[in-house]
PDB file of C-alpha atoms in Angstrom:
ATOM      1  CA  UNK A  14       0.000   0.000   0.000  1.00  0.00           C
ATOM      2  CA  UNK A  15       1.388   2.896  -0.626  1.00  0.00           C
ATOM      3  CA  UNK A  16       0.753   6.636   0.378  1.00  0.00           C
ATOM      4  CA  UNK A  17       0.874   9.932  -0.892  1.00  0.00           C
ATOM      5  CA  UNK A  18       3.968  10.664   0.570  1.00  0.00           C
ATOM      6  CA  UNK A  19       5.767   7.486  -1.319  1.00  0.00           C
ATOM      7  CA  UNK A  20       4.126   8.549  -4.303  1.00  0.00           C
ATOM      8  CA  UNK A  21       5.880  12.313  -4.159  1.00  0.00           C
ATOM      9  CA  UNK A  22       9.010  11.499  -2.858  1.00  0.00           C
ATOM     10  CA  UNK A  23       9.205   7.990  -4.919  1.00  0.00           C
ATOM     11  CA  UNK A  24       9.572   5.746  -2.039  1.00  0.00           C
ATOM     12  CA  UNK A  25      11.101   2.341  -3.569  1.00  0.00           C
ATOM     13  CA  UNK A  26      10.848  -0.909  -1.803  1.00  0.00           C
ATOM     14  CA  UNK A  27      14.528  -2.446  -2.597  1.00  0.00           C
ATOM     15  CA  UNK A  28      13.610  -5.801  -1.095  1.00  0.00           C
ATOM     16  CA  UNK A  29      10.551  -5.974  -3.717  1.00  0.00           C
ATOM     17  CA  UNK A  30      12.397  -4.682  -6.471  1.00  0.00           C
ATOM     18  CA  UNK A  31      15.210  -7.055  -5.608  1.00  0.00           C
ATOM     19  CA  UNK A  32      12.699  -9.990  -6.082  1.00  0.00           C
ATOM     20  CA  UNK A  33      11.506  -8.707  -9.154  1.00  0.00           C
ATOM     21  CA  UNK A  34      14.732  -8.270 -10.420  1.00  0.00           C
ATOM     22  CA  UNK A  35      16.014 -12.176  -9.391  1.00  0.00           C
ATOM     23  CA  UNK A  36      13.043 -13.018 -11.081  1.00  0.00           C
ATOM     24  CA  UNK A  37      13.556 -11.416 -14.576  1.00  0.00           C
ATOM     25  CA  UNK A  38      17.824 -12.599 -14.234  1.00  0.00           C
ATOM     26  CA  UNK A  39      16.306 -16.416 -13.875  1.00  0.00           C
ATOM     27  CA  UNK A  40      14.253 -16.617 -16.260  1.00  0.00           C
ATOM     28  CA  UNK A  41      15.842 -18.745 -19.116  1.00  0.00           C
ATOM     29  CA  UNK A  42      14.556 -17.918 -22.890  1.00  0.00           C
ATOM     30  CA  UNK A  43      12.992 -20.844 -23.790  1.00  0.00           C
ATOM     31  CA  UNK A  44      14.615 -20.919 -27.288  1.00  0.00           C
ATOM     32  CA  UNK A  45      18.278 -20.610 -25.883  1.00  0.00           C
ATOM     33  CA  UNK A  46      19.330 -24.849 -26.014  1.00  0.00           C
ATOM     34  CA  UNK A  47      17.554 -25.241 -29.115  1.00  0.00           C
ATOM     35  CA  UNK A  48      19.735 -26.559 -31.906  1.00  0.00           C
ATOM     36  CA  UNK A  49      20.077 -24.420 -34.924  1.00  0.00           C
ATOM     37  CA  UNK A  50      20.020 -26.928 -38.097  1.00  0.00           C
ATOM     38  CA  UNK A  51      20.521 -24.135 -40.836  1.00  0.00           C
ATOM     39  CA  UNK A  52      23.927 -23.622 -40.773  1.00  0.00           C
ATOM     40  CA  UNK A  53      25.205 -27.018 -40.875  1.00  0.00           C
ATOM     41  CA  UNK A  54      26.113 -28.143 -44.085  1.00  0.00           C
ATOM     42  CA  UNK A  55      28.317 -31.230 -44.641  1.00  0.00           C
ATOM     43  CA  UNK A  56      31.980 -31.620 -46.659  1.00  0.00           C
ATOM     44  CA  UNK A  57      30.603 -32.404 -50.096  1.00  0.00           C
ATOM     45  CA  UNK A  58      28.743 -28.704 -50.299  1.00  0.00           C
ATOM     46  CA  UNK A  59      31.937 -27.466 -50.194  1.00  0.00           C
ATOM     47  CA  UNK A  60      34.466 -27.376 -53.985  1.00  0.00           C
ATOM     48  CA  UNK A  61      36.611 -30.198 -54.149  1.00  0.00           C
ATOM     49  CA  UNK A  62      39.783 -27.859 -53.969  1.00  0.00           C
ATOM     50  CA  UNK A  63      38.396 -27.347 -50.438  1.00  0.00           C
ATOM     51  CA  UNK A  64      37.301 -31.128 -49.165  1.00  0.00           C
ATOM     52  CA  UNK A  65      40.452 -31.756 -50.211  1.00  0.00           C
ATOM     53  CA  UNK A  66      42.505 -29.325 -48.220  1.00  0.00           C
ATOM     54  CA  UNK A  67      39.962 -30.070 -45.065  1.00  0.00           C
ATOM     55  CA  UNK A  68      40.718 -33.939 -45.528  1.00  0.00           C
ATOM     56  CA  UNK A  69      44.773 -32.804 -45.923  1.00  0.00           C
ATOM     57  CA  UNK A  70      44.581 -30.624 -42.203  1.00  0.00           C
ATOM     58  CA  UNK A  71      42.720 -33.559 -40.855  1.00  0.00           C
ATOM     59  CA  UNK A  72      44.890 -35.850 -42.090  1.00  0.00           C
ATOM     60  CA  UNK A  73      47.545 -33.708 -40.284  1.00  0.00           C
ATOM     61  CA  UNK A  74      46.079 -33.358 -36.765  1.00  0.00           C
ATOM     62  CA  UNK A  75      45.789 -36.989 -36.275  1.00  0.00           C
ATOM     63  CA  UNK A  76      49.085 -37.789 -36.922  1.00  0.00           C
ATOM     64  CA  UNK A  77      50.475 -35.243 -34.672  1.00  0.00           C
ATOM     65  CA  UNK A  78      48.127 -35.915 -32.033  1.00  0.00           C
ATOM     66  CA  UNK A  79      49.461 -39.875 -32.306  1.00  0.00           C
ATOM     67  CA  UNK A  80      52.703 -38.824 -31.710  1.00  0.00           C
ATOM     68  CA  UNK A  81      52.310 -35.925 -29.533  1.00  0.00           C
ATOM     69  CA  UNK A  82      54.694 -36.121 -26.486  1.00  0.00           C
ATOM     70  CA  UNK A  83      53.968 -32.986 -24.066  1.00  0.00           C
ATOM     71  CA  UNK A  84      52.253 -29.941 -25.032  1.00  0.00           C
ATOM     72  CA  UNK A  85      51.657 -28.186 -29.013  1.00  0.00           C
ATOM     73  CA  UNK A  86      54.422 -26.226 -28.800  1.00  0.00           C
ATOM     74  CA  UNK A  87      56.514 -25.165 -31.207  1.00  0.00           C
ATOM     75  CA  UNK A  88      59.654 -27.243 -30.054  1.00  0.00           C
ATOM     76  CA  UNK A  89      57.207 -30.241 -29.935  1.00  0.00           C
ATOM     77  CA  UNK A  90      55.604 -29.753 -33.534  1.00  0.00           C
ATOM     78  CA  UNK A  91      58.763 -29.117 -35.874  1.00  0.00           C
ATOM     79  CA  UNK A  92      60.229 -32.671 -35.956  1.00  0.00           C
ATOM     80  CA  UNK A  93      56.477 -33.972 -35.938  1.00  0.00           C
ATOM     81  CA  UNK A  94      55.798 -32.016 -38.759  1.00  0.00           C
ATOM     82  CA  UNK A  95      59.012 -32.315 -40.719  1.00  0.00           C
ATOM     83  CA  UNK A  96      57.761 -36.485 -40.448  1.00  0.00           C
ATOM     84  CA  UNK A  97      54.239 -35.526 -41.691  1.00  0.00           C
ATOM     85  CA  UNK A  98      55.793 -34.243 -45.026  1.00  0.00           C
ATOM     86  CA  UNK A  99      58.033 -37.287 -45.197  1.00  0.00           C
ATOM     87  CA  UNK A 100      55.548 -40.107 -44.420  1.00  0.00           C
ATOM     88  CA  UNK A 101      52.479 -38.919 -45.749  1.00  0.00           C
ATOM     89  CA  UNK A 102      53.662 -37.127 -48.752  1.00  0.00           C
ATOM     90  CA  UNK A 103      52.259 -33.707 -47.886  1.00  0.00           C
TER      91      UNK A 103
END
């Protein structure tokens, strides 16, 4: 209930507002964890040029990740990459 005196000096209830304001924070759009199919396309949408330089990079990161020893650093990579261009022809 509120008086004239709230009304001309704008009395504000902060625990009430507070509540009002927890409420609007936790309230979760229902739309948010719905998957969004229209920007999925596959390889073969893609020019052959560029399935064949994805399959090439992939082709890449699992043979350094096989013989990965430590982290990707720089001192790790070189001699694993200088064996990528030997082995697989690259």
């Amino acid at each position: 209930m509120t008086s004239d005196f709230d009304d001309v000096f704008g009395f504000i209830d902060e625990m009430e507002a507070s509540a009002n304001e927890a409420e609007l924070v936790t309230q979760i759009p229902s739309d948010l964890f719905e998957e969004d199919k229209s920007y999925l396309p596959s390889i073969d949408t893609y020019p052959v040029k560029t399935q064949q330089e994805v399959l090439r990079r992939l082709k890449v990161i699992q043979f350094t990740e096989k013989r990965l020893k430590g982290g990707w650093t720089e001192k790790n990579l070189v001699p694993i990459l200088n064996q990528v261009e030997q082995e697989l022809g690259l």
